[in-house]
């Protein structure tokens, strides 16, 4: 268990680092997902 707890922050840090390298792409993907979710929400409403 201790080894897993120690490795978790490293994995999170790697994910954050990769996101920082492509923040614009991540924002565009998040924006597209928001638009798609809102479209589905309006359809089901």
PDB file of N, CA and C in Angstrom:
ATOM      1  N   UNK A   1       0.832  -1.211   0.000  1.00  0.00           N
ATOM      2  CA  UNK A   1       0.000   0.000   0.000  1.00  0.00           C
ATOM      3  C   UNK A   1       0.862   1.254   0.000  1.00  0.00           C
ATOM      4  N   UNK A   2       1.949   1.227   0.782  1.00  0.00           N
ATOM      5  CA  UNK A   2       2.791   2.421   0.869  1.00  0.00           C
ATOM      6  C   UNK A   2       3.401   2.757  -0.491  1.00  0.00           C
ATOM      7  N   UNK A   3       3.815   1.721  -1.228  1.00  0.00           N
ATOM      8  CA  UNK A   3       4.417   1.969  -2.536  1.00  0.00           C
ATOM      9  C   UNK A   3       3.400   2.608  -3.476  1.00  0.00           C
ATOM     10  N   UNK A   4       2.144   2.165  -3.412  1.00  0.00           N
ATOM     11  CA  UNK A   4       1.120   2.744  -4.276  1.00  0.00           C
ATOM     12  C   UNK A   4       0.892   4.209  -3.925  1.00  0.00           C
ATOM     13  N   UNK A   5       0.868   4.505  -2.628  1.00  0.00           N
ATOM     14  CA  UNK A   5       0.647   5.890  -2.197  1.00  0.00           C
ATOM     15  C   UNK A   5       1.787   6.778  -2.677  1.00  0.00           C
ATOM     16  N   UNK A   6       2.994   6.229  -2.728  1.00  0.00           N
ATOM     17  CA  UNK A   6       4.134   7.036  -3.167  1.00  0.00           C
ATOM     18  C   UNK A   6       4.126   7.255  -4.677  1.00  0.00           C
ATOM     19  N   UNK A   7       3.643   6.275  -5.429  1.00  0.00           N
ATOM     20  CA  UNK A   7       3.678   6.394  -6.885  1.00  0.00           C
ATOM     21  C   UNK A   7       2.516   7.234  -7.420  1.00  0.00           C
ATOM     22  N   UNK A   8       1.426   7.321  -6.685  1.00  0.00           N
ATOM     23  CA  UNK A   8       0.266   8.078  -7.164  1.00  0.00           C
ATOM     24  C   UNK A   8       0.598   9.530  -7.481  1.00  0.00           C
ATOM     25  N   UNK A   9       1.229  10.294  -6.582  1.00  0.00           N
ATOM     26  CA  UNK A   9       1.542  11.698  -6.903  1.00  0.00           C
ATOM     27  C   UNK A   9       2.415  11.839  -8.141  1.00  0.00           C
ATOM     28  N   UNK A  10       3.294  10.876  -8.375  1.00  0.00           N
ATOM     29  CA  UNK A  10       4.154  10.936  -9.564  1.00  0.00           C
ATOM     30  C   UNK A  10       3.310  10.815 -10.828  1.00  0.00           C
ATOM     31  N   UNK A  11       2.343   9.898 -10.827  1.00  0.00           N
ATOM     32  CA  UNK A  11       1.474   9.738 -11.996  1.00  0.00           C
ATOM     33  C   UNK A  11       0.655  10.995 -12.218  1.00  0.00           C
ATOM     34  N   UNK A  12       0.134  11.565 -11.132  1.00  0.00           N
ATOM     35  CA  UNK A  12      -0.667  12.793 -11.258  1.00  0.00           C
ATOM     36  C   UNK A  12       0.205  13.918 -11.810  1.00  0.00           C
ATOM     37  N   UNK A  13       1.453  14.016 -11.313  1.00  0.00           N
ATOM     38  CA  UNK A  13       2.350  15.068 -11.784  1.00  0.00           C
ATOM     39  C   UNK A  13       2.641  14.905 -13.271  1.00  0.00           C
ATOM     40  N   UNK A  14       2.812  13.665 -13.713  1.00  0.00           N
ATOM     41  CA  UNK A  14       3.058  13.428 -15.144  1.00  0.00           C
ATOM     42  C   UNK A  14       1.863  13.863 -15.970  1.00  0.00           C
ATOM     43  N   UNK A  15       0.648  13.551 -15.493  1.00  0.00           N
ATOM     44  CA  UNK A  15      -0.549  13.949 -16.226  1.00  0.00           C
ATOM     45  C   UNK A  15      -0.641  15.464 -16.317  1.00  0.00           C
ATOM     46  N   UNK A  16      -0.368  16.143 -15.203  1.00  0.00           N
ATOM     47  CA  UNK A  16      -0.422  17.609 -15.189  1.00  0.00           C
ATOM     48  C   UNK A  16       0.622  18.184 -16.137  1.00  0.00           C
ATOM     49  N   UNK A  17       1.814  17.606 -16.152  1.00  0.00           N
ATOM     50  CA  UNK A  17       2.881  18.094 -17.026  1.00  0.00           C
ATOM     51  C   UNK A  17       2.478  17.952 -18.486  1.00  0.00           C
ATOM     52  N   UNK A  18       1.894  16.813 -18.848  1.00  0.00           N
ATOM     53  CA  UNK A  18       1.488  16.611 -20.238  1.00  0.00           C
ATOM     54  C   UNK A  18       0.367  17.575 -20.600  1.00  0.00           C
ATOM     55  N   UNK A  19      -0.509  17.868 -19.637  1.00  0.00           N
ATOM     56  CA  UNK A  19      -1.596  18.803 -19.921  1.00  0.00           C
ATOM     57  C   UNK A  19      -1.046  20.207 -20.118  1.00  0.00           C
ATOM     58  N   UNK A  20      -0.042  20.582 -19.328  1.00  0.00           N
ATOM     59  CA  UNK A  20       0.529  21.924 -19.450  1.00  0.00           C
ATOM     60  C   UNK A  20       1.198  22.110 -20.810  1.00  0.00           C
ATOM     61  N   UNK A  21       1.755  21.035 -21.358  1.00  0.00           N
ATOM     62  CA  UNK A  21       2.408  21.135 -22.659  1.00  0.00           C
ATOM     63  C   UNK A  21       1.387  21.418 -23.760  1.00  0.00           C
ATOM     64  N   UNK A  22       0.167  20.931 -23.588  1.00  0.00           N
ATOM     65  CA  UNK A  22      -0.872  21.128 -24.607  1.00  0.00           C
ATOM     66  C   UNK A  22      -2.139  21.676 -23.950  1.00  0.00           C
ATOM     67  N   UNK A  23      -2.011  22.848 -23.322  1.00  0.00           N
ATOM     68  CA  UNK A  23      -3.169  23.431 -22.639  1.00  0.00           C
ATOM     69  C   UNK A  23      -4.222  23.853 -23.648  1.00  0.00           C
ATOM     70  N   UNK A  24      -3.781  24.389 -24.785  1.00  0.00           N
ATOM     71  CA  UNK A  24      -4.746  24.834 -25.794  1.00  0.00           C
ATOM     72  C   UNK A  24      -5.574  23.662 -26.312  1.00  0.00           C
ATOM     73  N   UNK A  25      -4.920  22.548 -26.607  1.00  0.00           N
ATOM     74  CA  UNK A  25      -5.648  21.369 -27.093  1.00  0.00           C
ATOM     75  C   UNK A  25      -6.597  20.852 -26.022  1.00  0.00           C
ATOM     76  N   UNK A  26      -6.154  20.835 -24.778  1.00  0.00           N
ATOM     77  CA  UNK A  26      -7.006  20.353 -23.687  1.00  0.00           C
ATOM     78  C   UNK A  26      -8.226  21.260 -23.538  1.00  0.00           C
ATOM     79  N   UNK A  27      -8.019  22.579 -23.657  1.00  0.00           N
ATOM     80  CA  UNK A  27      -9.149  23.510 -23.549  1.00  0.00           C
ATOM     81  C   UNK A  27     -10.133  23.299 -24.690  1.00  0.00           C
ATOM     82  N   UNK A  28      -9.620  23.117 -25.903  1.00  0.00           N
ATOM     83  CA  UNK A  28     -10.510  22.898 -27.046  1.00  0.00           C
ATOM     84  C   UNK A  28     -11.312  21.614 -26.855  1.00  0.00           C
ATOM     85  N   UNK A  29     -10.654  20.537 -26.418  1.00  0.00           N
ATOM     86  CA  UNK A  29     -11.363  19.273 -26.197  1.00  0.00           C
ATOM     87  C   UNK A  29     -12.420  19.440 -25.115  1.00  0.00           C
ATOM     88  N   UNK A  30     -12.077  20.127 -24.030  1.00  0.00           N
ATOM     89  CA  UNK A  30     -13.038  20.332 -22.943  1.00  0.00           C
ATOM     90  C   UNK A  30     -14.208  21.169 -23.436  1.00  0.00           C
ATOM     91  N   UNK A  31     -13.928  22.196 -24.248  1.00  0.00           N
ATOM     92  CA  UNK A  31     -14.999  23.053 -24.771  1.00  0.00           C
ATOM     93  C   UNK A  31     -15.930  22.257 -25.679  1.00  0.00           C
ATOM     94  N   UNK A  32     -15.346  21.406 -26.534  1.00  0.00           N
ATOM     95  CA  UNK A  32     -16.173  20.585 -27.423  1.00  0.00           C
ATOM     96  C   UNK A  32     -17.031  19.620 -26.612  1.00  0.00           C
ATOM     97  N   UNK A  33     -16.454  19.024 -25.569  1.00  0.00           N
ATOM     98  CA  UNK A  33     -17.225  18.109 -24.720  1.00  0.00           C
ATOM     99  C   UNK A  33     -18.367  18.854 -24.038  1.00  0.00           C
ATOM    100  N   UNK A  34     -18.102  20.093 -23.582  1.00  0.00           N
ATOM    101  CA  UNK A  34     -19.153  20.887 -22.936  1.00  0.00           C
ATOM    102  C   UNK A  34     -20.283  21.142 -23.921  1.00  0.00           C
ATOM    103  N   UNK A  35     -19.936  21.499 -25.167  1.00  0.00           N
ATOM    104  CA  UNK A  35     -20.969  21.773 -26.168  1.00  0.00           C
ATOM    105  C   UNK A  35     -21.787  20.515 -26.448  1.00  0.00           C
ATOM    106  N   UNK A  36     -21.108  19.382 -26.583  1.00  0.00           N
ATOM    107  CA  UNK A  36     -21.831  18.135 -26.860  1.00  0.00           C
ATOM    108  C   UNK A  36     -22.756  17.784 -25.701  1.00  0.00           C
ATOM    109  N   UNK A  37     -22.272  17.911 -24.472  1.00  0.00           N
ATOM    110  CA  UNK A  37     -23.095  17.587 -23.302  1.00  0.00           C
ATOM    111  C   UNK A  37     -24.295  18.522 -23.227  1.00  0.00           C
ATOM    112  N   UNK A  38     -24.092  19.812 -23.516  1.00  0.00           N
ATOM    113  CA  UNK A  38     -25.208  20.761 -23.463  1.00  0.00           C
ATOM    114  C   UNK A  38     -26.229  20.434 -24.546  1.00  0.00           C
ATOM    115  N   UNK A  39     -25.757  20.021 -25.721  1.00  0.00           N
ATOM    116  CA  UNK A  39     -26.684  19.648 -26.797  1.00  0.00           C
ATOM    117  C   UNK A  39     -27.532  18.455 -26.367  1.00  0.00           C
ATOM    118  N   UNK A  40     -26.888  17.441 -25.798  1.00  0.00           N
ATOM    119  CA  UNK A  40     -27.634  16.262 -25.337  1.00  0.00           C
ATOM    120  C   UNK A  40     -28.614  16.656 -24.240  1.00  0.00           C
ATOM    121  N   UNK A  41     -28.193  17.566 -23.353  1.00  0.00           N
ATOM    122  CA  UNK A  41     -29.067  17.989 -22.254  1.00  0.00           C
ATOM    123  C   UNK A  41     -30.304  18.679 -22.824  1.00  0.00           C
ATOM    124  N   UNK A  42     -30.100  19.563 -23.818  1.00  0.00           N
ATOM    125  CA  UNK A  42     -31.247  20.263 -24.405  1.00  0.00           C
ATOM    126  C   UNK A  42     -32.179  19.280 -25.106  1.00  0.00           C
ATOM    127  N   UNK A  43     -31.602  18.288 -25.773  1.00  0.00           N
ATOM    128  CA  UNK A  43     -32.427  17.308 -26.488  1.00  0.00           C
ATOM    129  C   UNK A  43     -33.280  16.524 -25.503  1.00  0.00           C
ATOM    130  N   UNK A  44     -32.674  16.088 -24.396  1.00  0.00           N
ATOM    131  CA  UNK A  44     -33.419  15.268 -23.439  1.00  0.00           C
ATOM    132  C   UNK A  44     -34.370  16.101 -22.590  1.00  0.00           C
ATOM    133  N   UNK A  45     -34.154  17.397 -22.494  1.00  0.00           N
ATOM    134  CA  UNK A  45     -35.082  18.259 -21.753  1.00  0.00           C
ATOM    135  C   UNK A  45     -36.345  18.434 -22.579  1.00  0.00           C
TER     136      UNK A  45
END
